[in-house]
Every structure is written in structure tokens, then in C-alpha cells.
Tab-separated table of C-alpha atoms in Angstrom:
chain	number	residue	atom	x	y	z
A	7	UNK	CA	-3.648	3.399	-3.502
A	8	UNK	CA	-1.228	3.626	-0.598
A	9	UNK	CA	-1.554	1.184	2.251
A	10	UNK	CA	-3.419	2.571	5.281
A	11	UNK	CA	-1.606	4.465	8.024
A	12	UNK	CA	-3.380	2.459	10.736
A	13	UNK	CA	-5.936	-0.303	11.208
A	14	UNK	CA	-5.949	-3.801	9.749
A	15	UNK	CA	-3.113	-4.667	7.360
A	16	UNK	CA	-2.403	-8.105	5.916
A	17	UNK	CA	0.227	-9.766	3.754
A	18	UNK	CA	-2.392	-9.875	1.000
A	19	UNK	CA	-2.813	-6.056	1.243
A	20	UNK	CA	0.958	-5.685	0.775
A	21	UNK	CA	0.921	-8.168	-2.143
A	22	UNK	CA	-1.861	-6.195	-3.854
A	23	UNK	CA	-0.099	-2.820	-3.335
A	24	UNK	CA	3.074	-4.352	-4.761
A	25	UNK	CA	1.010	-5.434	-7.811
A	26	UNK	CA	2.140	-9.040	-7.280
A	27	UNK	CA	0.240	-12.038	-8.543
A	28	UNK	CA	-0.983	-14.503	-5.947
A	29	UNK	CA	1.955	-16.366	-4.450
A	30	UNK	CA	1.734	-19.265	-2.083
A	31	UNK	CA	3.320	-18.656	0.298
A	32	UNK	CA	3.888	-14.887	0.093
A	33	UNK	CA	7.024	-13.965	2.047
A	34	UNK	CA	7.241	-10.729	4.044
A	35	UNK	CA	11.041	-11.036	4.082
A	36	UNK	CA	11.211	-11.451	0.289
A	37	UNK	CA	8.778	-8.556	-0.260
A	38	UNK	CA	10.767	-6.310	2.115
A	39	UNK	CA	14.105	-7.081	0.471
A	40	UNK	CA	12.825	-7.057	-3.153
A	41	UNK	CA	13.919	-10.675	-3.650
A	42	UNK	CA	13.925	-12.257	-7.098
A	43	UNK	CA	10.340	-12.615	-8.296
A	44	UNK	CA	9.108	-9.783	-6.063
A	45	UNK	CA	8.589	-6.129	-6.987
A	46	UNK	CA	11.155	-3.554	-5.960
A	47	UNK	CA	10.217	-1.634	-2.825
A	48	UNK	CA	9.470	1.860	-4.151
A	49	UNK	CA	12.281	4.104	-2.841
A	50	UNK	CA	10.077	7.149	-3.590
A	51	UNK	CA	7.300	6.025	-1.242
A	52	UNK	CA	6.719	8.612	1.503
A	53	UNK	CA	6.862	5.769	4.058
A	54	UNK	CA	8.941	2.814	2.781
A	55	UNK	CA	9.423	-0.331	4.899
A	56	UNK	CA	12.699	-0.480	6.832
A	57	UNK	CA	14.046	-3.583	4.978
A	58	UNK	CA	16.094	-4.904	7.912
A	59	UNK	CA	15.383	-7.688	10.396
A	60	UNK	CA	13.173	-8.211	12.233
A	61	UNK	CA	10.656	-7.801	9.396
A	62	UNK	CA	7.194	-6.706	10.422
A	63	UNK	CA	3.873	-6.029	8.705
A	64	UNK	CA	3.669	-2.770	10.677
A	65	UNK	CA	6.640	-1.404	8.649
A	66	UNK	CA	4.353	-1.312	5.606
A	67	UNK	CA	1.794	1.168	7.006
A	68	UNK	CA	1.584	4.131	4.595
A	69	UNK	CA	3.661	2.448	1.868
A	70	UNK	CA	2.859	3.328	-1.762
A	71	UNK	CA	4.139	1.425	-4.814
A	72	UNK	CA	2.797	4.149	-7.130
A	73	UNK	CA	4.027	7.715	-6.640
A	74	UNK	CA	4.809	10.994	-8.354
A	75	UNK	CA	7.759	12.923	-6.903
A	76	UNK	CA	7.553	16.563	-7.927
A	77	UNK	CA	9.861	19.559	-7.716
A	78	UNK	CA	9.074	23.115	-8.757
A	79	UNK	CA	11.190	26.237	-9.159
A	80	UNK	CA	9.906	29.640	-8.073
A	81	UNK	CA	9.665	30.981	-11.636
A	82	UNK	CA	6.752	28.719	-12.588
A	83	UNK	CA	3.266	27.692	-11.575
A	84	UNK	CA	2.957	23.889	-11.598
A	85	UNK	CA	-0.412	22.119	-11.787
A	86	UNK	CA	-0.699	18.320	-11.564
A	87	UNK	CA	-3.909	16.604	-12.633
A	88	UNK	CA	-4.751	13.013	-11.676
A	89	UNK	CA	-7.696	11.473	-13.531
A	90	UNK	CA	-8.473	14.957	-14.932
A	91	UNK	CA	-8.844	16.428	-11.429
A	92	UNK	CA	-6.515	19.218	-10.309
A	93	UNK	CA	-4.673	17.506	-7.461
A	94	UNK	CA	-1.819	19.921	-6.791
A	95	UNK	CA	-1.075	23.513	-7.672
A	96	UNK	CA	1.929	25.542	-6.552
A	97	UNK	CA	4.071	28.461	-7.603
A	98	UNK	CA	6.503	28.024	-4.701
A	99	UNK	CA	9.992	26.552	-4.978
A	100	UNK	CA	9.122	23.319	-3.192
A	101	UNK	CA	8.672	19.611	-3.836
A	102	UNK	CA	6.777	16.641	-2.507
A	103	UNK	CA	5.279	13.245	-3.246
A	104	UNK	CA	1.784	12.340	-4.462
A	105	UNK	CA	0.347	8.857	-4.003
A	106	UNK	CA	-1.408	7.575	-7.113
A	107	UNK	CA	-3.050	4.299	-8.087
A	108	UNK	CA	-2.261	1.723	-10.719
A	109	UNK	CA	-3.945	2.787	-14.002
A	110	UNK	CA	-4.534	6.399	-12.875
A	111	UNK	CA	-3.857	8.947	-15.611
A	112	UNK	CA	-1.882	12.093	-14.824
A	113	UNK	CA	-0.465	15.107	-16.589
A	114	UNK	CA	1.107	18.399	-15.610
A	115	UNK	CA	0.896	21.954	-16.835
A	116	UNK	CA	3.363	24.718	-16.179
A	117	UNK	CA	3.036	28.459	-16.539
A	118	UNK	CA	6.086	30.750	-16.607
A	119	UNK	CA	5.678	33.517	-14.017
A	120	UNK	CA	9.047	35.139	-14.764
A	121	UNK	CA	12.186	34.052	-16.540
A	122	UNK	CA	14.622	35.807	-14.200
A	123	UNK	CA	18.144	34.846	-15.293
A	124	UNK	CA	16.957	31.787	-17.259
A	125	UNK	CA	16.805	31.685	-21.061
A	126	UNK	CA	14.376	28.737	-21.000
A	127	UNK	CA	11.987	27.174	-18.516
A	128	UNK	CA	11.308	23.448	-18.726
A	129	UNK	CA	8.877	20.769	-17.579
A	130	UNK	CA	10.143	17.197	-17.541
A	131	UNK	CA	8.266	13.986	-16.685
A	132	UNK	CA	10.329	10.855	-16.005
A	133	UNK	CA	9.783	7.298	-14.794
A	134	UNK	CA	12.089	5.420	-12.427
A	135	UNK	CA	13.614	2.444	-14.201
A	136	UNK	CA	16.500	1.430	-11.957
A	137	UNK	CA	18.081	2.152	-8.614
A	138	UNK	CA	21.313	3.371	-10.240
A	139	UNK	CA	22.683	6.901	-9.659
A	140	UNK	CA	20.592	8.088	-12.646
A	141	UNK	CA	17.412	6.150	-11.972
A	142	UNK	CA	14.927	8.004	-14.188
A	143	UNK	CA	14.195	7.852	-17.921
A	144	UNK	CA	12.661	10.998	-19.445
A	145	UNK	CA	9.205	10.369	-20.920
A	146	UNK	CA	8.335	13.970	-21.851
A	147	UNK	CA	10.229	17.242	-21.963
A	148	UNK	CA	8.748	20.659	-22.755
A	149	UNK	CA	10.719	23.924	-23.056
A	150	UNK	CA	9.538	27.532	-23.170
A	151	UNK	CA	11.927	30.225	-24.416
A	152	UNK	CA	12.514	33.417	-22.420
A	153	UNK	CA	9.784	35.997	-22.871
A	154	UNK	CA	7.302	33.395	-24.155
A	155	UNK	CA	4.236	33.970	-21.977
A	156	UNK	CA	1.690	32.921	-24.614
A	157	UNK	CA	-0.086	30.592	-24.271
A	158	UNK	CA	-0.129	31.089	-20.533
A	159	UNK	CA	0.243	27.421	-19.676
A	160	UNK	CA	1.687	24.422	-21.493
A	161	UNK	CA	0.367	20.898	-20.917
A	162	UNK	CA	2.181	17.602	-21.050
A	163	UNK	CA	0.532	14.570	-22.626
A	164	UNK	CA	-1.416	12.359	-20.169
A	165	UNK	CA	0.444	9.298	-18.833
A	166	UNK	CA	-1.149	6.165	-17.387
A	167	UNK	CA	0.412	4.864	-14.161
A	168	UNK	CA	1.829	1.414	-14.898
A	169	UNK	CA	4.443	-0.709	-13.192
A	170	UNK	CA	7.877	-0.633	-14.786
A	171	UNK	CA	10.194	-3.641	-15.133
A	172	UNK	CA	10.929	-3.316	-11.391
A	173	UNK	CA	7.230	-3.623	-10.544
A	174	UNK	CA	6.724	-0.046	-9.329
A	175	UNK	CA	5.075	3.021	-10.835
A	176	UNK	CA	7.436	5.738	-9.658
A	177	UNK	CA	7.335	8.967	-11.656
A	178	UNK	CA	8.988	12.372	-11.305
A	179	UNK	CA	7.851	15.817	-12.480
A	180	UNK	CA	10.420	18.617	-12.493
A	181	UNK	CA	10.350	22.236	-13.518
A	182	UNK	CA	13.732	23.856	-14.036
A	183	UNK	CA	15.468	26.636	-15.915
A	184	UNK	CA	18.583	27.115	-18.018
């Protein structure tokens, strides 16, 4: 769960959100700069810490180590379920970020509304694995050929939110056409 936007916030709260084991001492500077032995600061968090001196606990308000970035095209209806509860539904060409928790389960469904100039519509779920220019690895990819409106929606397989080798659970859901 994301750190609170206001109120009490401690180094231990940050350590827990970062899914770090107990460290003595736990360093705010090392956490902020993703030092060796610390989890990467999730670049997909809606409110990431600033990562430059002077380091402050207040920079961590609203931070989330576990997120789903999503993008939808106008030709599809996208539904995202977290723990089997419909959490987001849209048919607009927009995107955003959902905060999720460690061990949550999520999946997405997409429904073609029109194919327009596309010959296929696609749903892709990826997980961030690096901070390189191509930071995501595809976990699932589903394609629907033009004119295929049956069944109405197609579901991806549920995925459990887990930290990757960088210590974050950053996922991405895209709908797109070819």
C-alpha cells in the first residue's frame, strides 16, 4: 500500500513499503539513492522521492513501491481487476497509475469497440525489470484479429504482485493496435 499523503511517517514505514528486511541502521540516504542492498526507488510511483540532498522523510509521502501503469487506446474498453474487484474501467484513450499492494492479484480484460484502421488489437502486461531504455519484460500478450467481436471481452491470466530483482513491483498494462 502506498505511503500516506500526510500524517505520521517513519523510516520504518519507508522500509516496509520498500519491502526491505530489518536493517540496523536503516539509511534514508541509501534508500533514496537505491544504494547497494536497498530496493530501487520505483520510477513509476505517482509521487517518487526527489533523490537529491538534503534527504528528507517528507519526500516519501505518497510513494508506492508497487504500481500498475496503464495506457488505453480509444478502440478498446479496458477493465483492471485487483483482488477480483473491478478497480478501473475506461474506454477513453488515456493512461494512469494504480497503487497496489505486495501479494495483490490483478488481471485485465479488454473489449474491442471498433478496429478502425487496425488489423489487430492487443493487450500486453509487462513487469519492469531494469531502468534501461527498454525497462519492461512482457509477461502476457493477447491479440484479437480485426472483426473479431466474439467473445466480447478477453481476459489475461491473473498475476500476483511480487518484487522483481530490483525490489519493486512495477507493472504496465497497454492496449494498442497494429
